[in-house]
XYZ file of C-alpha atoms in Angstrom:
459
model
C -23.224 -55.453 27.511
C -26.361 -55.321 25.386
C -26.091 -51.538 25.146
C -22.427 -51.867 24.164
C -23.252 -54.187 21.250
C -26.024 -51.835 20.185
C -23.565 -48.944 20.040
C -21.046 -51.104 18.162
C -23.665 -51.941 15.552
C -24.622 -48.275 15.199
C -20.988 -47.289 14.720
C -20.473 -49.814 11.928
C -23.714 -49.559 9.956
C -23.276 -45.903 9.049
C -26.670 -44.657 10.248
C -27.074 -40.889 10.596
C -26.000 -39.591 14.008
C -25.633 -36.216 15.714
C -22.229 -35.587 17.265
C -22.993 -32.109 18.597
C -25.518 -33.138 21.241
C -26.008 -35.909 23.798
C -23.312 -37.982 25.481
C -19.736 -37.053 24.545
C -18.506 -40.559 25.362
C -21.152 -41.987 23.033
C -20.104 -39.630 20.232
C -16.439 -40.577 20.698
C -17.288 -44.284 20.585
C -19.499 -44.030 17.483
C -16.810 -42.182 15.540
C -13.721 -43.865 16.960
C -14.692 -47.506 16.348
C -14.952 -47.301 12.531
C -12.032 -44.877 12.358
C -9.789 -47.162 14.410
C -10.806 -50.106 12.232
C -10.207 -47.986 9.129
C -6.704 -47.070 10.224
C -6.101 -50.641 11.342
C -6.774 -51.822 7.817
C -4.578 -49.058 6.428
C -1.811 -50.184 8.735
C -1.962 -53.636 7.156
C -0.740 -52.042 3.924
C 2.426 -51.190 5.843
C 3.175 -54.788 6.786
C 1.594 -57.008 4.114
C 4.023 -55.992 1.360
C 7.002 -56.170 3.701
C 5.923 -59.637 4.857
C 5.795 -61.049 1.338
C 8.959 -59.159 0.371
C 10.756 -60.847 3.262
C 9.949 -64.198 1.652
C 11.869 -63.126 -1.460
C 15.144 -61.490 -0.399
C 16.797 -58.778 1.656
C 16.955 -56.659 -1.509
C 13.176 -56.900 -1.853
C 12.697 -55.738 1.744
C 15.050 -52.807 1.210
C 13.225 -51.932 -2.031
C 9.879 -51.745 -0.240
C 11.380 -49.753 2.621
C 13.197 -47.164 0.512
C 10.318 -46.773 -1.960
C 7.820 -46.379 0.870
C 9.974 -43.649 2.354
C 9.890 -41.685 -0.913
C 6.176 -42.376 -1.464
C 5.637 -40.893 2.010
C 5.980 -37.546 0.244
C 2.995 -38.424 -1.948
C 1.113 -39.646 1.090
C 1.965 -36.423 2.909
C 0.395 -34.276 0.220
C -2.643 -36.550 0.002
C -3.159 -36.646 3.765
C -2.680 -32.865 3.924
C -5.504 -32.477 1.439
C -7.553 -34.904 3.519
C -6.911 -32.818 6.655
C -8.154 -29.711 4.844
C -11.195 -31.555 3.510
C -12.059 -32.978 6.921
C -11.862 -29.569 8.620
C -14.027 -27.817 6.022
C -16.576 -30.615 5.661
C -16.925 -31.056 9.433
C -17.460 -27.313 9.943
C -20.144 -27.164 7.224
C -21.905 -30.246 8.621
C -21.814 -28.729 12.111
C -23.407 -25.588 10.680
C -26.157 -27.709 9.099
C -24.995 -27.125 5.488
C -24.571 -30.576 3.826
C -24.888 -29.057 0.323
C -21.924 -26.794 0.971
C -20.026 -29.806 2.314
C -20.687 -31.582 -0.981
C -19.216 -28.672 -2.902
C -16.068 -28.980 -0.795
C -15.731 -32.668 -1.705
C -16.071 -31.880 -5.414
C -13.176 -29.445 -5.206
C -11.148 -32.012 -3.250
C -11.518 -34.505 -6.112
C -10.505 -31.856 -8.649
C -7.338 -30.910 -6.732
C -6.409 -34.569 -6.198
C -6.599 -35.423 -9.903
C -4.603 -32.408 -11.082
C -1.910 -32.818 -8.447
C -1.430 -36.567 -8.913
C -1.020 -36.280 -12.689
C 2.312 -34.521 -12.157
C 3.413 -37.204 -9.699
C 2.756 -39.970 -12.215
C 4.997 -38.382 -14.846
C 7.843 -37.503 -12.475
C 7.775 -40.777 -10.553
C 7.693 -42.991 -13.638
C 10.716 -41.332 -15.250
C 12.879 -40.875 -12.152
C 12.065 -43.907 -9.981
C 15.550 -45.413 -10.235
C 17.221 -42.074 -9.561
C 15.099 -41.608 -6.444
C 16.173 -45.002 -5.102
C 19.798 -44.112 -5.803
C 19.332 -40.782 -4.031
C 18.062 -42.700 -0.995
C 21.346 -44.597 -0.848
C 20.164 -47.849 -2.435
C 22.841 -50.219 -3.680
C 22.863 -51.033 -7.401
C 21.479 -54.540 -6.814
C 18.506 -52.990 -4.979
C 17.939 -50.483 -7.785
C 17.945 -53.307 -10.345
C 15.278 -55.183 -8.389
C 13.196 -52.223 -7.260
C 12.917 -49.690 -10.084
C 9.808 -51.228 -11.644
C 8.221 -51.576 -8.195
C 8.803 -47.862 -7.549
C 7.447 -46.895 -10.983
C 4.174 -48.719 -10.399
C 3.873 -47.189 -6.934
C 4.081 -43.722 -8.502
C 1.703 -44.761 -11.288
C -0.810 -45.441 -8.499
C -0.556 -41.853 -7.241
C -4.032 -40.731 -8.447
C -5.880 -43.418 -6.512
C -3.626 -43.066 -3.462
C -4.262 -39.314 -3.307
C -7.994 -39.778 -3.862
C -8.194 -42.482 -1.199
C -6.658 -40.310 1.518
C -8.475 -37.136 0.478
C -11.897 -38.775 0.259
C -11.395 -40.630 3.542
C -10.805 -37.230 5.142
C -13.976 -35.885 3.546
C -16.064 -38.833 4.715
C -14.686 -38.621 8.254
C -15.460 -34.906 8.409
C -19.040 -35.647 7.393
C -19.342 -38.247 10.155
C -19.526 -41.064 7.570
C -16.702 -42.906 9.300
C -18.070 -46.340 8.435
C -17.875 -45.566 4.692
C -14.209 -44.575 4.992
C -13.635 -47.769 6.964
C -15.261 -49.976 4.337
C -13.211 -48.403 1.540
C -9.989 -49.364 3.355
C -11.321 -52.862 4.028
C -12.016 -53.324 0.335
C -8.624 -51.928 -0.720
C -6.609 -53.944 1.752
C -8.618 -57.137 1.365
C -7.915 -57.143 -2.356
C -4.247 -56.308 -1.749
C -3.841 -59.224 0.674
C -5.551 -61.590 -1.763
C -3.550 -60.534 -4.819
C -0.106 -60.068 -3.237
C 0.916 -63.755 -3.161
C -0.763 -64.407 -6.506
C 1.228 -61.762 -8.390
C 4.471 -62.079 -6.405
C 4.812 -65.867 -6.659
C 2.767 -66.500 -9.823
C 0.178 -68.784 -8.243
C -2.353 -70.369 -10.585
C -2.891 -68.420 -13.820
C -1.156 -65.291 -12.499
C 2.317 -64.298 -13.791
C 5.265 -64.466 -11.387
C 6.311 -60.829 -10.980
C 8.431 -60.897 -7.824
C 8.419 -57.713 -5.770
C 6.820 -55.850 -8.701
C 3.722 -57.959 -8.119
C 3.282 -56.349 -4.704
C 3.014 -52.926 -6.342
C 0.482 -54.235 -8.881
C -1.643 -55.784 -6.127
C -1.572 -52.553 -4.121
C -2.587 -50.514 -7.170
C -5.599 -52.741 -7.821
C -6.562 -52.577 -4.148
C -6.349 -48.777 -3.960
C -8.378 -48.427 -7.162
C -11.132 -50.692 -5.847
C -11.334 -48.763 -2.575
C -11.643 -45.428 -4.366
C -14.322 -46.932 -6.585
C -16.383 -47.679 -3.480
C -15.849 -44.155 -2.122
C -17.087 -42.585 -5.350
C -20.080 -44.916 -5.387
C -20.961 -43.880 -1.832
C -20.634 -40.170 -2.577
C -22.486 -40.073 -5.878
C -25.019 -42.887 -5.540
C -25.980 -43.222 -1.887
C -26.434 -39.505 -1.079
C -26.746 -40.274 2.628
C -24.654 -38.106 4.924
C -23.341 -35.721 2.319
C -24.750 -34.521 -0.984
C -22.264 -34.487 -3.871
C -23.239 -33.653 -7.453
C -21.341 -33.716 -10.736
C -21.543 -29.918 -10.889
C -19.392 -29.795 -7.751
C -16.389 -30.746 -9.923
C -16.549 -27.342 -11.635
C -13.759 -25.176 -10.172
C -14.992 -22.882 -7.405
C -12.489 -20.161 -6.541
C -13.706 -19.687 -2.962
C -13.516 -23.316 -1.901
C -10.368 -24.010 -3.914
C -8.672 -21.150 -2.090
C -9.848 -22.337 1.338
C -8.838 -25.922 0.667
C -5.418 -25.011 -0.657
C -4.724 -22.652 2.255
C -5.565 -25.382 4.762
C -3.877 -28.092 2.707
C -0.597 -26.165 2.619
C -0.387 -26.388 6.409
C -1.589 -29.987 6.528
C 0.729 -31.049 3.727
C 3.598 -29.105 5.246
C 3.202 -31.036 8.491
C 3.396 -34.370 6.737
C 6.172 -33.231 4.387
C 8.280 -32.137 7.338
C 7.619 -35.440 9.101
C 8.132 -37.491 5.919
C 11.304 -35.632 5.002
C 12.634 -36.342 8.476
C 11.928 -40.064 7.934
C 13.765 -39.868 4.614
C 16.721 -38.210 6.304
C 16.712 -40.835 9.057
C 16.557 -43.634 6.485
C 19.433 -42.050 4.589
C 21.511 -42.006 7.789
C 20.615 -45.627 8.546
C 21.498 -46.643 4.962
C 25.101 -45.799 5.768
C 25.237 -48.792 8.121
C 24.475 -51.369 5.370
C 21.542 -53.253 3.840
C 20.998 -55.571 6.829
C 20.602 -52.600 9.175
C 18.234 -50.902 6.709
C 16.188 -54.111 6.468
C 15.915 -54.416 10.263
C 15.027 -50.745 10.602
C 12.435 -51.060 7.810
C 10.721 -54.004 9.501
C 10.672 -52.186 12.857
C 9.267 -49.024 11.257
C 6.525 -51.007 9.493
C 5.525 -52.628 12.787
C 5.680 -49.213 14.448
C 3.328 -47.805 11.800
C 1.097 -50.894 11.979
C 0.556 -50.420 15.717
C 0.391 -46.622 15.591
C -2.073 -46.124 12.735
C -5.142 -47.449 14.601
C -4.538 -44.755 17.216
C -4.841 -42.215 14.409
C -8.440 -43.384 14.230
C -8.969 -42.001 17.729
C -7.238 -38.785 16.672
C -9.412 -38.443 13.574
C -12.517 -38.970 15.697
C -11.427 -36.100 17.939
C -10.774 -33.900 14.889
C -14.274 -34.544 13.530
C -15.831 -33.757 16.915
C -13.854 -30.512 17.134
C -14.856 -29.394 13.627
C -18.535 -30.209 13.977
C -18.862 -28.763 17.492
C -17.117 -25.536 16.513
C -19.535 -25.318 13.594
C -22.385 -25.740 16.084
C -20.872 -22.994 18.311
C -19.931 -25.406 21.122
C -16.178 -24.939 21.761
C -16.424 -26.235 25.343
C -17.860 -29.553 24.187
C -15.113 -29.748 21.548
C -12.374 -29.336 24.181
C -13.824 -31.968 26.526
C -14.070 -34.407 23.601
C -10.376 -33.955 22.835
C -9.103 -34.509 26.393
C -11.197 -37.642 26.851
C -10.108 -39.074 23.510
C -6.440 -38.320 24.235
C -6.525 -40.198 27.545
C -8.104 -43.253 25.919
C -5.533 -43.184 23.138
C -2.631 -42.931 25.574
C -3.715 -46.008 27.542
C -4.372 -47.940 24.339
C -0.843 -47.329 23.056
C 0.787 -48.008 26.411
C -0.727 -51.497 26.396
C 0.550 -52.038 22.839
C 4.013 -50.807 23.854
C 4.322 -53.250 26.755
C 3.400 -56.199 24.529
C 5.794 -55.164 21.747
C 8.685 -54.457 24.103
C 8.645 -57.928 25.625
C 7.727 -59.766 22.402
C 9.958 -57.789 20.027
C 12.148 -60.741 19.073
C 9.138 -62.888 18.230
C 7.444 -60.149 16.201
C 10.554 -59.197 14.200
C 11.243 -62.911 13.707
C 8.019 -63.218 11.712
C 9.621 -61.089 9.002
C 13.265 -62.213 8.956
C 15.491 -65.030 10.211
C 18.687 -63.188 9.273
C 20.571 -62.665 12.556
C 21.819 -59.158 11.733
C 18.403 -58.021 10.514
C 16.722 -59.561 13.553
C 19.041 -57.896 16.064
C 18.662 -54.482 14.463
C 14.886 -54.783 14.221
C 14.494 -55.859 17.850
C 16.653 -52.998 19.129
C 14.817 -50.425 17.009
C 11.356 -51.645 17.993
C 12.126 -51.643 21.715
C 13.481 -48.108 21.517
C 10.380 -46.933 19.630
C 8.169 -48.427 22.355
C 9.588 -46.004 24.927
C 7.631 -43.121 23.384
C 4.240 -44.758 22.837
C 2.484 -42.993 25.738
C 3.531 -39.610 24.380
C 2.524 -40.629 20.852
C -1.001 -41.380 22.076
C -1.565 -37.926 23.518
C 0.314 -35.980 20.856
C -1.473 -37.524 17.882
C -4.914 -36.622 19.238
C -3.983 -33.055 20.172
C -2.296 -32.294 16.845
C -5.201 -33.678 14.817
C -7.705 -31.775 16.946
C -5.960 -28.481 16.227
C -6.050 -29.420 12.530
C -9.732 -30.273 12.861
C -10.373 -26.777 14.175
C -8.992 -25.408 10.912
C -5.600 -24.302 12.236
C -3.045 -26.232 10.199
C -0.252 -23.672 10.603
C 0.421 -24.171 14.321
C 0.983 -27.948 13.982
C 3.231 -27.147 11.003
C 5.528 -25.060 13.196
C 5.459 -27.669 15.958
C 6.505 -30.365 13.489
C 9.312 -28.169 12.187
C 10.667 -27.549 15.687
C 10.427 -31.125 16.908
C 11.572 -33.007 13.813
C 14.094 -30.694 12.149
C 15.455 -28.674 15.046
C 15.476 -31.559 17.526
C 15.115 -35.050 16.031
C 17.348 -34.753 12.951
C 20.325 -33.101 14.697
C 19.995 -35.667 17.486
C 19.912 -38.516 14.962
C 23.113 -37.300 13.352
C 24.960 -36.674 16.624
C 23.789 -39.847 18.351
C 24.425 -41.837 15.175
C 28.017 -40.634 15.148
C 28.445 -41.586 18.787
C 26.364 -44.759 19.146
C 25.748 -45.979 15.588
C 22.296 -47.031 14.374
C 21.003 -47.314 17.963
C 21.571 -43.590 18.399
C 19.534 -42.850 15.272
C 16.677 -45.004 16.562
C 16.709 -43.180 19.924
C 16.114 -39.808 18.270
C 12.641 -40.922 17.151
C 10.879 -41.273 20.545
C 12.679 -38.144 21.780
C 11.354 -36.026 18.896
C 7.842 -37.481 19.093
C 7.659 -36.964 22.872
C 8.711 -33.338 22.525
C 5.965 -32.857 19.922
C 3.375 -34.235 22.338
C 4.440 -31.942 25.181
C 4.457 -28.790 23.048
C 1.109 -29.617 21.404
C -0.558 -30.040 24.807
C 0.716 -26.619 25.903
C -0.588 -25.022 22.693
C -3.986 -26.700 22.976
C -4.422 -25.524 26.562
C -4.051 -21.915 25.382
C -7.412 -22.225 23.577
C -6.463 -20.189 20.508
C -7.661 -23.007 18.233
C -11.253 -22.131 19.212
C -10.960 -18.875 17.248
C -10.109 -20.506 13.895
C -12.390 -19.548 11.010
C -12.746 -21.781 7.920
């Protein structure tokens, strides 16, 4: 027990560690703990806003749900950049080149700022049209347009947050990424009720206040990340000169980011399509589905911490010319993740009514949410394995293979199933397509990983 607490302390304090030698289980633990906590805090973003929105109205819940679905596209591009950054940084660290890793991070920041500027302009001007495109009713558009505008206005810090978290994880500075999410979410939780309900000296802004609180939280988290990178100079060396465009690293990052972004765009677009199908069943069904999806994300995101740990171990060990150690790390992490999610699934399945009831007392919303959540739980074991394997292939620098797997599973399997089952069984049929598609992705990714081609990736 004493040794366990010692390892826990090491994992959280951010001290320099080697992940390419010594015990594999120790390396997994040291990386996974802060990464799981990081993703756990990120998952709170998915439920905090929806919780406070549920205290306002059904329209507010629908606004958050539909806007979040569109903003998933922004997140997809940001996470794709983070995947590319993590793979390149991890490989350079594994090769013993922290200065080169710092140059990668500088180019990541440059890409993030240029890309997000376009999102701000487009999102601000077309927020209402995007909600209408998603099938929102006019009363929802009236309530939610300003909320959506502020969400898009936050694009620069959202993109930077995801991209820099990927960079820090690749460098093995998992505790710094964790702390940035703690700061961002802590501030969001504190400010949400103040801005939404106008407590004390704060103005009452309704659902718009949730977007303002999130924006302030994201900005604070990114501020910490930049402080860590430019002031602390611990695990990775970043200098102002690294912001000067470098054709070689820009090309490498963009090539990897296209695959990483494509994966998330395919997945996000499938969620948008699913939400659009569900919207045809009415606002109450959309609200129940939105709550269930937020809980699904809340419980799933911490397991991404395990997956990110595996990706870092793969990148660094390939850089150190140890592909065998990389493979063993992935299989062990995947098994742990599977058992973790199976436990979560059992609890959620039998307590679904209680959990959904925390967010809505509306009978129609409650019934839909409970049904959706229980159906999602049926695929949790597959999610656990699939997430780790997919991220590990990304961590090796092969972002194209997971792209094709996502295309097959989500657009050739899940979406057609959602439409057909929705026609036959209503919203329940749409919900059922989700665990089917995710389980297929897990099975195919395991088969691809066993082939070993990922070991040959050069970045």
